Coordinates of C-alpha atoms in Angstrom, one line a residue:
M1 CA 103.5 -161.6 207.3
A2 CA 103.0 -162.4 203.6
A3 CA 105.5 -159.9 202.5
P4 CA 107.8 -160.5 199.5
M5 CA 111.1 -162.2 200.1
L6 CA 114.1 -163.5 198.2
R7 CA 116.3 -166.3 199.5
W8 CA 119.6 -167.5 198.1
G9 CA 122.4 -169.5 199.4
C10 CA 126.2 -169.7 199.4
R11 CA 127.6 -173.1 200.0
G12 CA 130.8 -174.5 201.3
R13 CA 132.5 -177.5 199.7
R14 CA 129.9 -180.0 201.0
W15 CA 127.0 -177.9 202.1
A16 CA 125.1 -175.1 200.5
F17 CA 123.1 -172.7 202.6
A18 CA 121.9 -169.3 201.6
R19 CA 118.5 -167.9 201.5
V20 CA 117.0 -164.6 200.6
D21 CA 113.6 -163.8 202.1
G22 CA 111.6 -160.9 203.3
G23 CA 114.1 -160.3 206.0
S24 CA 112.2 -161.6 209.0
C25 CA 113.9 -161.0 212.3
H26 CA 113.7 -164.1 214.4
R27 CA 114.9 -164.2 218.0
R28 CA 114.9 -168.0 217.9
G29 CA 117.1 -170.6 216.2
A30 CA 114.2 -172.3 214.5
P31 CA 113.7 -171.9 210.7
T32 CA 111.6 -169.1 209.5
G33 CA 108.0 -169.5 208.3
S34 CA 105.9 -167.0 206.5
T35 CA 103.3 -165.9 204.2
S36 CA 105.4 -163.1 202.8
N37 CA 106.9 -162.6 199.4
Q38 CA 110.3 -164.0 199.4
I39 CA 113.0 -165.4 197.1
R40 CA 115.4 -167.8 198.5
G41 CA 118.7 -168.8 197.0
E42 CA 121.7 -170.8 198.0
S43 CA 125.2 -170.0 197.0
S44 CA 128.7 -171.2 197.6
V45 CA 130.9 -168.7 199.3
A46 CA 133.9 -171.0 199.7
Q47 CA 134.1 -173.8 197.2
Q48 CA 137.8 -173.9 198.0
P49 CA 139.0 -173.5 201.6
L50 CA 139.5 -169.9 202.6
H51 CA 143.3 -169.9 203.1
T52 CA 143.1 -166.3 204.3
A53 CA 141.8 -167.8 207.5
Q54 CA 144.9 -169.9 208.0
K55 CA 146.7 -169.8 211.2
T56 CA 150.3 -171.1 211.4
R57 CA 152.6 -171.6 214.4
K58 CA 155.9 -173.4 214.7
G59 CA 155.4 -177.1 214.4
E60 CA 151.7 -176.8 213.6
H61 CA 149.6 -177.4 210.5
K62 CA 147.8 -174.7 208.6
W63 CA 144.0 -174.4 209.0
A64 CA 141.6 -173.7 206.3
A65 CA 138.0 -172.6 206.7
V66 CA 134.9 -173.4 204.7
V67 CA 131.9 -171.0 204.8
G68 CA 128.5 -171.4 203.4
L69 CA 125.8 -168.7 203.6
E70 CA 122.0 -168.7 203.6
I71 CA 120.9 -165.2 202.7
H72 CA 117.4 -163.8 203.2
A73 CA 116.7 -160.5 201.4
Q74 CA 113.5 -158.5 201.2
I75 CA 111.8 -158.1 197.8
S76 CA 110.7 -154.6 196.9
S77 CA 107.0 -155.0 196.2
N78 CA 103.8 -153.2 197.1
S79 CA 101.9 -156.3 198.3
K80 CA 102.7 -159.6 200.0
L81 CA 103.8 -162.8 198.4
F82 CA 100.5 -164.7 198.6
S83 CA 98.0 -162.1 199.6
G84 CA 96.9 -158.6 198.5
S85 CA 97.8 -157.0 201.8
Q86 CA 100.1 -154.0 201.6
V87 CA 103.8 -154.0 202.5
R88 CA 104.6 -150.8 204.4
F89 CA 107.6 -150.3 206.8
S90 CA 106.7 -149.3 210.4
A91 CA 102.9 -149.8 209.9
P92 CA 101.0 -150.3 213.2
P93 CA 101.2 -153.9 214.3
N94 CA 98.7 -156.2 212.7
S95 CA 97.2 -153.4 210.5
L96 CA 98.2 -155.0 207.2
V97 CA 96.9 -158.6 207.7
S98 CA 94.5 -160.4 205.3
F99 CA 92.5 -163.5 206.2
F100 CA 95.1 -165.6 204.4
D101 CA 97.9 -163.9 206.5
A102 CA 96.1 -164.9 209.6
S103 CA 95.6 -168.4 208.3
L104 CA 91.8 -168.4 208.6
P105 CA 90.2 -171.7 207.3
G106 CA 89.3 -171.8 203.6
T107 CA 91.8 -169.0 202.5
L108 CA 94.0 -169.7 199.6
P109 CA 97.4 -168.2 198.5
V110 CA 97.6 -166.1 195.3
L111 CA 101.1 -165.7 193.9
N112 CA 102.4 -162.2 193.5
R113 CA 103.6 -161.6 189.9
R114 CA 106.1 -158.9 190.9
C115 CA 107.9 -161.3 193.3
V116 CA 108.3 -163.9 190.6
E117 CA 109.8 -161.3 188.3
A118 CA 112.2 -160.2 191.0
A119 CA 113.3 -163.8 191.6
V120 CA 113.9 -164.2 187.8
M121 CA 115.8 -160.9 187.7
T122 CA 118.0 -161.9 190.7
G123 CA 118.7 -165.3 189.1
L124 CA 119.8 -163.7 185.8
A125 CA 122.0 -161.2 187.7
L126 CA 123.7 -164.0 189.5
N127 CA 124.2 -166.0 186.3
C128 CA 121.8 -168.7 187.3
H129 CA 119.8 -171.2 185.2
I130 CA 116.2 -170.2 185.4
N131 CA 113.9 -173.2 185.7
K132 CA 110.9 -172.9 183.4
K133 CA 109.0 -175.1 185.8
S134 CA 109.4 -174.7 189.6
L135 CA 107.3 -176.1 192.5
F136 CA 106.1 -175.0 195.8
D137 CA 106.3 -177.1 199.0
R138 CA 105.1 -176.9 202.6
K139 CA 107.7 -177.0 205.3
H140 CA 106.0 -177.9 208.6
Y141 CA 107.1 -176.6 212.0
F142 CA 105.3 -174.8 214.9
Y143 CA 106.1 -171.4 216.1
A144 CA 103.8 -168.6 217.3
D145 CA 104.5 -166.2 214.4
L146 CA 103.6 -168.9 211.9
P147 CA 99.8 -169.4 212.5
A148 CA 99.4 -171.9 209.6
G149 CA 102.0 -174.3 211.2
Y150 CA 103.8 -174.6 207.9
Q151 CA 105.8 -172.3 205.5
I152 CA 105.4 -172.2 201.7
T153 CA 108.8 -172.6 200.1
Q154 CA 110.5 -174.2 197.1
Q155 CA 112.4 -177.3 198.5
R156 CA 112.3 -179.7 195.6
L157 CA 112.5 -177.6 192.4
P158 CA 113.4 -173.9 193.0
I159 CA 113.0 -171.0 190.5
A160 CA 116.8 -170.7 189.8
V161 CA 119.9 -172.8 190.3
N162 CA 123.6 -173.1 189.6
G163 CA 124.7 -169.5 189.5
S164 CA 127.9 -167.5 190.3
L165 CA 128.9 -164.2 191.7
I166 CA 132.3 -162.5 191.1
Y167 CA 133.6 -160.3 193.9
G168 CA 136.9 -158.7 194.8
V169 CA 139.3 -159.4 197.7
C170 CA 141.8 -156.8 198.8
A171 CA 145.4 -158.1 198.8
G172 CA 149.0 -157.0 198.6
K173 CA 151.1 -155.2 201.2
K174 CA 148.9 -152.1 201.3
Q175 CA 145.6 -154.0 200.7
S176 CA 145.2 -152.0 197.5
Q177 CA 145.3 -154.8 195.0
V178 CA 141.9 -156.4 194.3
I179 CA 141.9 -160.0 193.3
P180 CA 138.7 -161.3 191.7
K181 CA 137.1 -164.3 193.3
T182 CA 134.0 -166.4 192.3
V183 CA 131.4 -167.8 194.6
R184 CA 128.9 -170.4 193.5
I185 CA 125.2 -169.9 193.9
K186 CA 123.4 -173.2 194.6
Q187 CA 119.8 -172.0 194.3
I188 CA 117.3 -169.1 194.6
Q189 CA 113.8 -169.7 195.8
L190 CA 110.6 -167.9 196.6
E191 CA 109.6 -168.4 200.2
Q192 CA 107.2 -167.0 202.7
D193 CA 108.3 -164.8 205.6
S194 CA 107.0 -165.3 209.1
G195 CA 105.5 -162.7 211.3
K196 CA 107.6 -160.8 213.9
S197 CA 107.9 -161.9 217.5
L198 CA 108.0 -159.0 220.0
H199 CA 109.4 -160.2 223.3
D200 CA 108.3 -158.2 226.4
N201 CA 110.6 -159.3 229.2
L202 CA 109.1 -157.0 231.8
R203 CA 105.7 -158.6 231.4
S204 CA 107.1 -162.0 230.5
Q205 CA 105.1 -162.2 227.3
T206 CA 105.6 -162.4 223.6
L207 CA 103.4 -160.5 221.1
I208 CA 103.1 -161.3 217.4
D209 CA 102.9 -158.9 214.6
L210 CA 101.6 -160.6 211.4
N211 CA 102.2 -157.5 209.2
R212 CA 105.6 -159.0 208.2
A213 CA 109.2 -158.9 209.6
E214 CA 110.8 -155.6 208.7
G215 CA 114.4 -156.6 208.4
Q216 CA 115.9 -156.1 204.9
L217 CA 118.7 -158.6 205.3
R218 CA 119.3 -161.7 207.4
V219 CA 122.2 -164.2 206.9
D220 CA 122.8 -167.6 208.5
A221 CA 126.5 -168.6 208.2
N222 CA 127.7 -172.2 208.3
I223 CA 131.3 -172.5 209.3
S224 CA 133.9 -175.2 209.7
V225 CA 137.7 -175.5 209.8
H226 CA 140.1 -178.4 208.8
H227 CA 143.6 -179.0 207.8
P228 CA 144.1 -178.8 204.0
G229 CA 144.0 -182.3 202.5
E230 CA 142.0 -183.7 205.4
P231 CA 138.2 -184.3 205.6
L232 CA 136.1 -181.2 206.3
G233 CA 135.4 -180.4 210.0
V234 CA 132.2 -180.3 211.9
R235 CA 130.2 -177.2 211.0
T236 CA 128.3 -174.7 213.2
E237 CA 125.6 -172.4 212.1
V238 CA 125.5 -168.8 213.2
K239 CA 121.9 -167.6 212.9
N240 CA 120.2 -164.3 212.0
L241 CA 123.0 -161.9 211.2
N242 CA 121.5 -158.7 210.0
S243 CA 124.5 -156.7 208.6
I244 CA 127.5 -157.3 206.4
R245 CA 129.8 -156.0 209.2
F246 CA 128.3 -158.3 211.8
L247 CA 128.5 -161.2 209.3
A248 CA 132.2 -160.6 208.8
K249 CA 132.9 -160.3 212.6
A250 CA 130.9 -163.5 213.4
I251 CA 132.7 -165.5 210.7
D252 CA 136.1 -164.3 211.8
Y253 CA 135.3 -165.0 215.5
E254 CA 133.9 -168.5 214.8
I255 CA 136.8 -169.5 212.7
Q256 CA 139.3 -168.5 215.4
R257 CA 137.1 -170.1 218.1
Q258 CA 137.0 -173.4 216.3
I259 CA 140.8 -173.4 215.7
N260 CA 141.5 -172.6 219.3
E261 CA 139.1 -175.3 220.5
L262 CA 140.7 -178.0 218.3
E263 CA 144.3 -177.0 219.1
N264 CA 143.5 -177.3 222.8
G265 CA 142.2 -180.8 222.4
G266 CA 138.5 -180.0 222.3
E267 CA 135.9 -180.9 219.7
I268 CA 133.4 -178.8 217.6
L269 CA 129.8 -179.5 218.2
N270 CA 127.2 -179.5 215.4
E271 CA 125.2 -176.7 216.8
T272 CA 123.3 -173.5 216.2
R273 CA 124.9 -170.3 217.6
S274 CA 124.0 -166.6 217.8
F275 CA 126.3 -163.6 217.5
H276 CA 126.4 -161.0 220.3
H277 CA 127.4 -157.9 218.5
K278 CA 128.2 -155.9 221.7
L279 CA 130.6 -158.6 223.0
G280 CA 131.8 -159.5 219.5
C281 CA 131.4 -163.3 220.1
T282 CA 129.2 -166.2 219.2
M283 CA 127.1 -168.1 221.8
S284 CA 125.6 -171.5 221.7
M285 CA 121.8 -171.7 221.2
R286 CA 121.0 -175.4 220.7
D287 CA 122.6 -178.5 219.3
K288 CA 121.8 -179.9 215.8
E289 CA 122.6 -183.5 216.4
G290 CA 119.0 -184.5 216.0
K291 CA 117.8 -183.5 212.6
Q292 CA 114.5 -181.8 212.6
D293 CA 111.8 -183.4 210.4
Y294 CA 109.9 -180.7 208.6
R295 CA 107.8 -183.2 206.7
F296 CA 108.0 -181.5 203.4
M297 CA 105.1 -182.1 201.1
P298 CA 103.9 -180.5 197.8
E299 CA 101.9 -177.4 198.3
P300 CA 98.3 -178.5 197.2
N301 CA 97.0 -174.9 196.7
L302 CA 99.6 -173.7 194.3
P303 CA 100.1 -175.2 190.8
P304 CA 103.6 -175.5 189.3
L305 CA 105.1 -172.1 188.4
V306 CA 105.7 -172.1 184.6
L307 CA 107.9 -169.5 182.9
Y308 CA 108.6 -169.0 179.2
D309 CA 111.3 -167.6 177.0
A310 CA 111.0 -166.2 173.4
T311 CA 111.2 -169.7 171.9
S312 CA 108.6 -171.4 174.2
L313 CA 106.1 -168.5 174.5
P314 CA 102.7 -169.8 173.3
A315 CA 101.2 -168.0 170.3
G316 CA 98.7 -165.4 171.3
A317 CA 99.6 -165.6 175.0
D318 CA 98.5 -162.7 177.1
P319 CA 101.6 -160.9 178.3
Q320 CA 99.9 -160.2 181.6
Q321 CA 99.3 -163.9 182.2
V322 CA 102.8 -165.2 181.5
I323 CA 106.3 -164.3 182.5
N324 CA 108.9 -164.1 179.7
I325 CA 112.5 -164.7 180.9
D326 CA 114.0 -163.1 177.9
Q327 CA 111.9 -160.0 178.3
I328 CA 113.1 -159.6 181.9
R329 CA 116.7 -160.2 180.7
E330 CA 116.4 -157.2 178.4
T331 CA 115.4 -154.9 181.3
L332 CA 118.4 -155.8 183.4
P333 CA 120.8 -152.9 184.0
E334 CA 124.4 -153.4 183.2
L335 CA 125.9 -155.7 185.8
P336 CA 128.8 -154.4 188.0
S337 CA 131.3 -157.0 186.6
V338 CA 130.6 -155.7 183.0
T339 CA 130.9 -152.1 184.1
R340 CA 134.2 -152.8 185.8
E341 CA 135.6 -154.5 182.7
K342 CA 134.6 -151.5 180.6
L343 CA 136.2 -149.0 182.9
V344 CA 139.5 -151.0 182.8
Q345 CA 139.4 -151.3 179.0
Q346 CA 138.2 -147.8 178.2
Y347 CA 140.2 -145.7 180.6
G348 CA 143.1 -148.0 181.4
M349 CA 142.5 -147.8 185.1
L350 CA 143.5 -150.5 187.6
L351 CA 140.9 -153.1 188.5
E352 CA 141.0 -152.0 192.2
H353 CA 140.0 -148.4 191.0
S354 CA 137.0 -149.8 189.2
F355 CA 135.9 -151.6 192.3
T356 CA 136.1 -148.3 194.3
L357 CA 134.1 -146.4 191.7
L358 CA 131.3 -148.9 191.9
N359 CA 131.3 -149.5 195.6
E360 CA 130.7 -145.8 196.6
V361 CA 127.1 -144.8 195.8
G362 CA 127.0 -142.2 193.1
L363 CA 130.8 -142.1 192.6
L364 CA 130.8 -143.8 189.1
E365 CA 128.2 -141.3 187.9
F366 CA 130.2 -138.4 189.3
F367 CA 133.4 -139.7 187.6
Q368 CA 131.6 -140.2 184.2
N369 CA 130.2 -136.7 184.3
V370 CA 133.6 -135.2 185.0
I371 CA 135.0 -137.3 182.0
K372 CA 132.3 -135.9 179.7
E373 CA 133.2 -132.2 180.5
T374 CA 137.0 -132.2 180.8
R375 CA 139.8 -132.4 178.3
A376 CA 142.1 -133.9 181.0
E377 CA 143.3 -137.5 180.6
P378 CA 141.2 -140.2 182.2
K379 CA 144.0 -141.3 184.4
K380 CA 144.3 -137.8 185.8
V381 CA 140.5 -137.7 186.4
T382 CA 140.6 -141.1 188.1
S383 CA 143.4 -139.8 190.4
W384 CA 141.6 -136.7 191.4
V385 CA 138.2 -138.4 191.9
L386 CA 139.6 -141.3 193.9
N387 CA 142.2 -139.5 195.9
T388 CA 141.4 -135.8 196.3
F389 CA 137.6 -135.9 195.9
L390 CA 136.9 -139.1 197.7
G391 CA 139.4 -138.2 200.4
Y392 CA 137.5 -135.0 201.2
L393 CA 134.2 -137.0 201.3
K394 CA 135.7 -139.6 203.7
Q395 CA 137.2 -136.9 205.9
Q396 CA 133.9 -135.2 206.5
N397 CA 131.8 -138.4 206.3
L398 CA 129.7 -137.1 203.4
A399 CA 128.0 -139.0 200.6
V400 CA 128.7 -138.2 197.0
S401 CA 125.3 -136.5 196.7
E402 CA 126.3 -134.2 199.5
S403 CA 129.5 -133.0 197.9
P404 CA 129.9 -129.2 197.6
V405 CA 132.0 -129.7 194.5
T406 CA 130.1 -130.6 191.4
P407 CA 131.4 -132.6 188.4
S408 CA 131.3 -129.5 186.3
A409 CA 133.5 -127.6 188.8
L410 CA 136.0 -130.4 189.0
A411 CA 136.1 -130.7 185.2
E412 CA 136.8 -127.0 184.9
L413 CA 139.6 -127.2 187.5
L414 CA 141.2 -130.1 185.6
D415 CA 141.0 -128.2 182.4
L416 CA 142.9 -125.3 184.0
L417 CA 145.5 -127.8 185.2
D418 CA 145.7 -129.6 181.9
S419 CA 146.2 -126.3 180.0
R420 CA 149.0 -125.4 182.4
T421 CA 147.1 -122.3 183.5
I422 CA 147.8 -123.4 187.1
S423 CA 150.2 -125.7 188.8
S424 CA 149.2 -128.9 190.6
S425 CA 149.7 -127.3 194.0
A426 CA 147.5 -124.3 193.0
A427 CA 144.9 -126.8 191.7
K428 CA 144.7 -128.3 195.2
Q429 CA 144.3 -124.8 196.6
V430 CA 141.5 -124.1 194.3
F431 CA 139.8 -127.4 195.2
E432 CA 140.0 -126.5 198.9
E433 CA 138.3 -123.2 198.1
L434 CA 135.6 -125.0 196.1
W435 CA 134.9 -127.2 199.1
K436 CA 134.0 -124.1 201.2
R437 CA 130.6 -123.8 199.3
E438 CA 131.1 -120.2 198.4
G439 CA 129.6 -120.6 194.9
K440 CA 132.6 -119.5 193.0
T441 CA 134.0 -121.2 189.9
P442 CA 137.5 -122.4 189.6
G443 CA 138.3 -119.7 187.1
Q444 CA 137.1 -117.0 189.5
I445 CA 139.1 -118.4 192.4
V446 CA 142.3 -118.5 190.3
S447 CA 141.8 -114.9 189.2
E448 CA 141.0 -113.6 192.7
K449 CA 143.9 -115.3 194.3
Q450 CA 146.3 -114.7 191.4
L451 CA 147.2 -118.4 191.1
E452 CA 147.9 -118.4 187.3
L453 CA 151.3 -119.8 186.3
M454 CA 153.8 -117.2 185.1
Q455 CA 154.0 -117.4 181.3
D456 CA 156.6 -114.6 180.7
Q457 CA 159.7 -116.4 179.5
G458 CA 162.0 -113.4 180.0
A459 CA 160.8 -112.7 183.5
L460 CA 161.3 -116.3 184.5
E461 CA 164.8 -116.3 183.1
Q462 CA 165.7 -113.2 185.1
L463 CA 164.3 -114.7 188.2
C464 CA 166.2 -117.9 187.7
H465 CA 169.4 -115.9 187.2
S466 CA 168.8 -114.0 190.5
V467 CA 168.2 -117.2 192.5
M468 CA 171.4 -118.8 191.0
E469 CA 173.4 -115.8 192.1
A470 CA 171.9 -115.8 195.6
H471 CA 172.7 -119.5 196.1
P472 CA 176.2 -120.3 194.6
Q473 CA 176.7 -123.4 196.7
V474 CA 173.5 -125.0 195.3
V475 CA 174.6 -124.1 191.8
M476 CA 178.0 -125.8 192.5
D477 CA 176.2 -128.9 193.8
V478 CA 174.2 -129.1 190.6
K479 CA 177.4 -128.9 188.5
N480 CA 178.9 -131.6 190.7
R481 CA 176.0 -133.9 189.6
N482 CA 174.1 -133.9 193.0
P483 CA 170.7 -135.3 191.9
R484 CA 168.8 -133.3 194.6
A485 CA 170.4 -129.9 193.9
I486 CA 168.5 -129.1 190.7
N487 CA 165.2 -129.8 192.6
K488 CA 166.3 -127.5 195.3
L489 CA 167.0 -124.7 192.8
I490 CA 163.5 -125.3 191.2
G491 CA 161.9 -125.0 194.7
L492 CA 163.7 -121.8 195.4
V493 CA 162.5 -120.2 192.2
R494 CA 158.9 -121.4 192.8
K495 CA 159.0 -120.0 196.3
A496 CA 160.1 -116.7 194.9
T497 CA 157.0 -116.7 192.6
Q498 CA 154.6 -118.0 195.3
S499 CA 154.4 -121.3 193.4
R500 CA 153.1 -119.5 190.3
A501 CA 156.0 -120.6 188.1
D502 CA 155.7 -123.8 186.0
P503 CA 158.3 -126.3 187.4
V504 CA 158.8 -127.8 184.0
M505 CA 159.6 -124.4 182.4
I506 CA 161.9 -123.5 185.4
K507 CA 163.8 -126.8 185.0
E508 CA 164.3 -126.1 181.3
I509 CA 165.7 -122.6 181.9
L510 CA 168.0 -123.7 184.7
E511 CA 169.4 -126.7 182.7
K512 CA 170.1 -124.3 179.8
K513 CA 171.8 -121.8 182.0
L514 CA 173.9 -124.4 183.7
S515 CA 174.6 -126.2 180.4
L516 CA 173.3 -129.5 181.8

């Protein structure tokens, strides 16, 4: 129950809701409470109305949607946020519960250093301002999986604020163009996670597991629609979405539901709703007209959380007793936005290609390893990795790590193609053989199947002459400037050589013989 959690939020134009926590899975609409390690943050998904959600009909106004997200995400740590109890997935119920987790009288919270570092790292990755001083608060409400009756959170002064995240939106006729968008992050805060409620409908009882909730992601989406230029509409909150796919479906459904309701003369209620993933729709849980009073108060058992940077670090301070923001910044891996920019600049690839390389786990590393070992141009490598290689993976539903074709094998194949040892069609044939997991190299496959391009100039000239004599009408079409005729002649020659003739060399020979 005191597991580590991170909470952040995405806000709409007027509201900001997003939280990251230990990923507790609540069956109720009430807020989560917990003694787990959690970072909470708020971000702004739609500072501007989402015009992609617009609906237009003859004589009607356009609609725009505003969406704010409250995101709860689990922190990777060995122990809980305010206790030394272990965090272990699928542990037997209530086997990892300390006295503090059970809220026994006289027990006190002890802040987990690892969770604070994770919160700072998340804030830096999301371009947030890290507050050198942040505060803890108690948020009071009653629920069975919150034995203390309150949740420790950061309501007044969170650990990080005012960040941003750049993401890509597919656009264009074929949805192949990626347009970069920016979402604002309102805040990130550490927050306890509650326990997990286990509902037994057969016995009409609810059991509580205070180990911690085991979900890794939970999102609450706040959604409203309005006509551009008019005041924002009444928002609804869709609670406890546990996957990106369900989040997208819930938002799309709720936007369309609100539009239909308003166009038919109805009104939108300020309410909490749930998403039924099997039916693909949202359902009302409770209204929110009466604001719940959580009676926030400063947490008396936790002092202010003080962080330092290189300029404010006290002389002689024990590194184990303080957290240095600059030191954490130095450990950050390269952020995806920076990597994408480097790929575009270094290899001249399209922005959408850089997104694909980063979005598939292991694909960027595969691409970079191929680049290191081949003489082929980066654009050709990009084409083969994103089209041929990724196409085969998708077709067989394989991860990059499960590919039978290694970066070295693809690099060797591209070298054969680049040196004009084989044709592009032969290269695809070799790749297909590599995919069969027979342990052969591209060179061995080319040799065994005799796929090398014909390099004998004299033999090719004789072959071209024979094809021209056998197809006088095609030759006449070429001389009459039929643009397709020369390609037909080239195809006939290549067919006679079982595609082993270089089309560039064939074209040069034919043009010379036909005096084109």
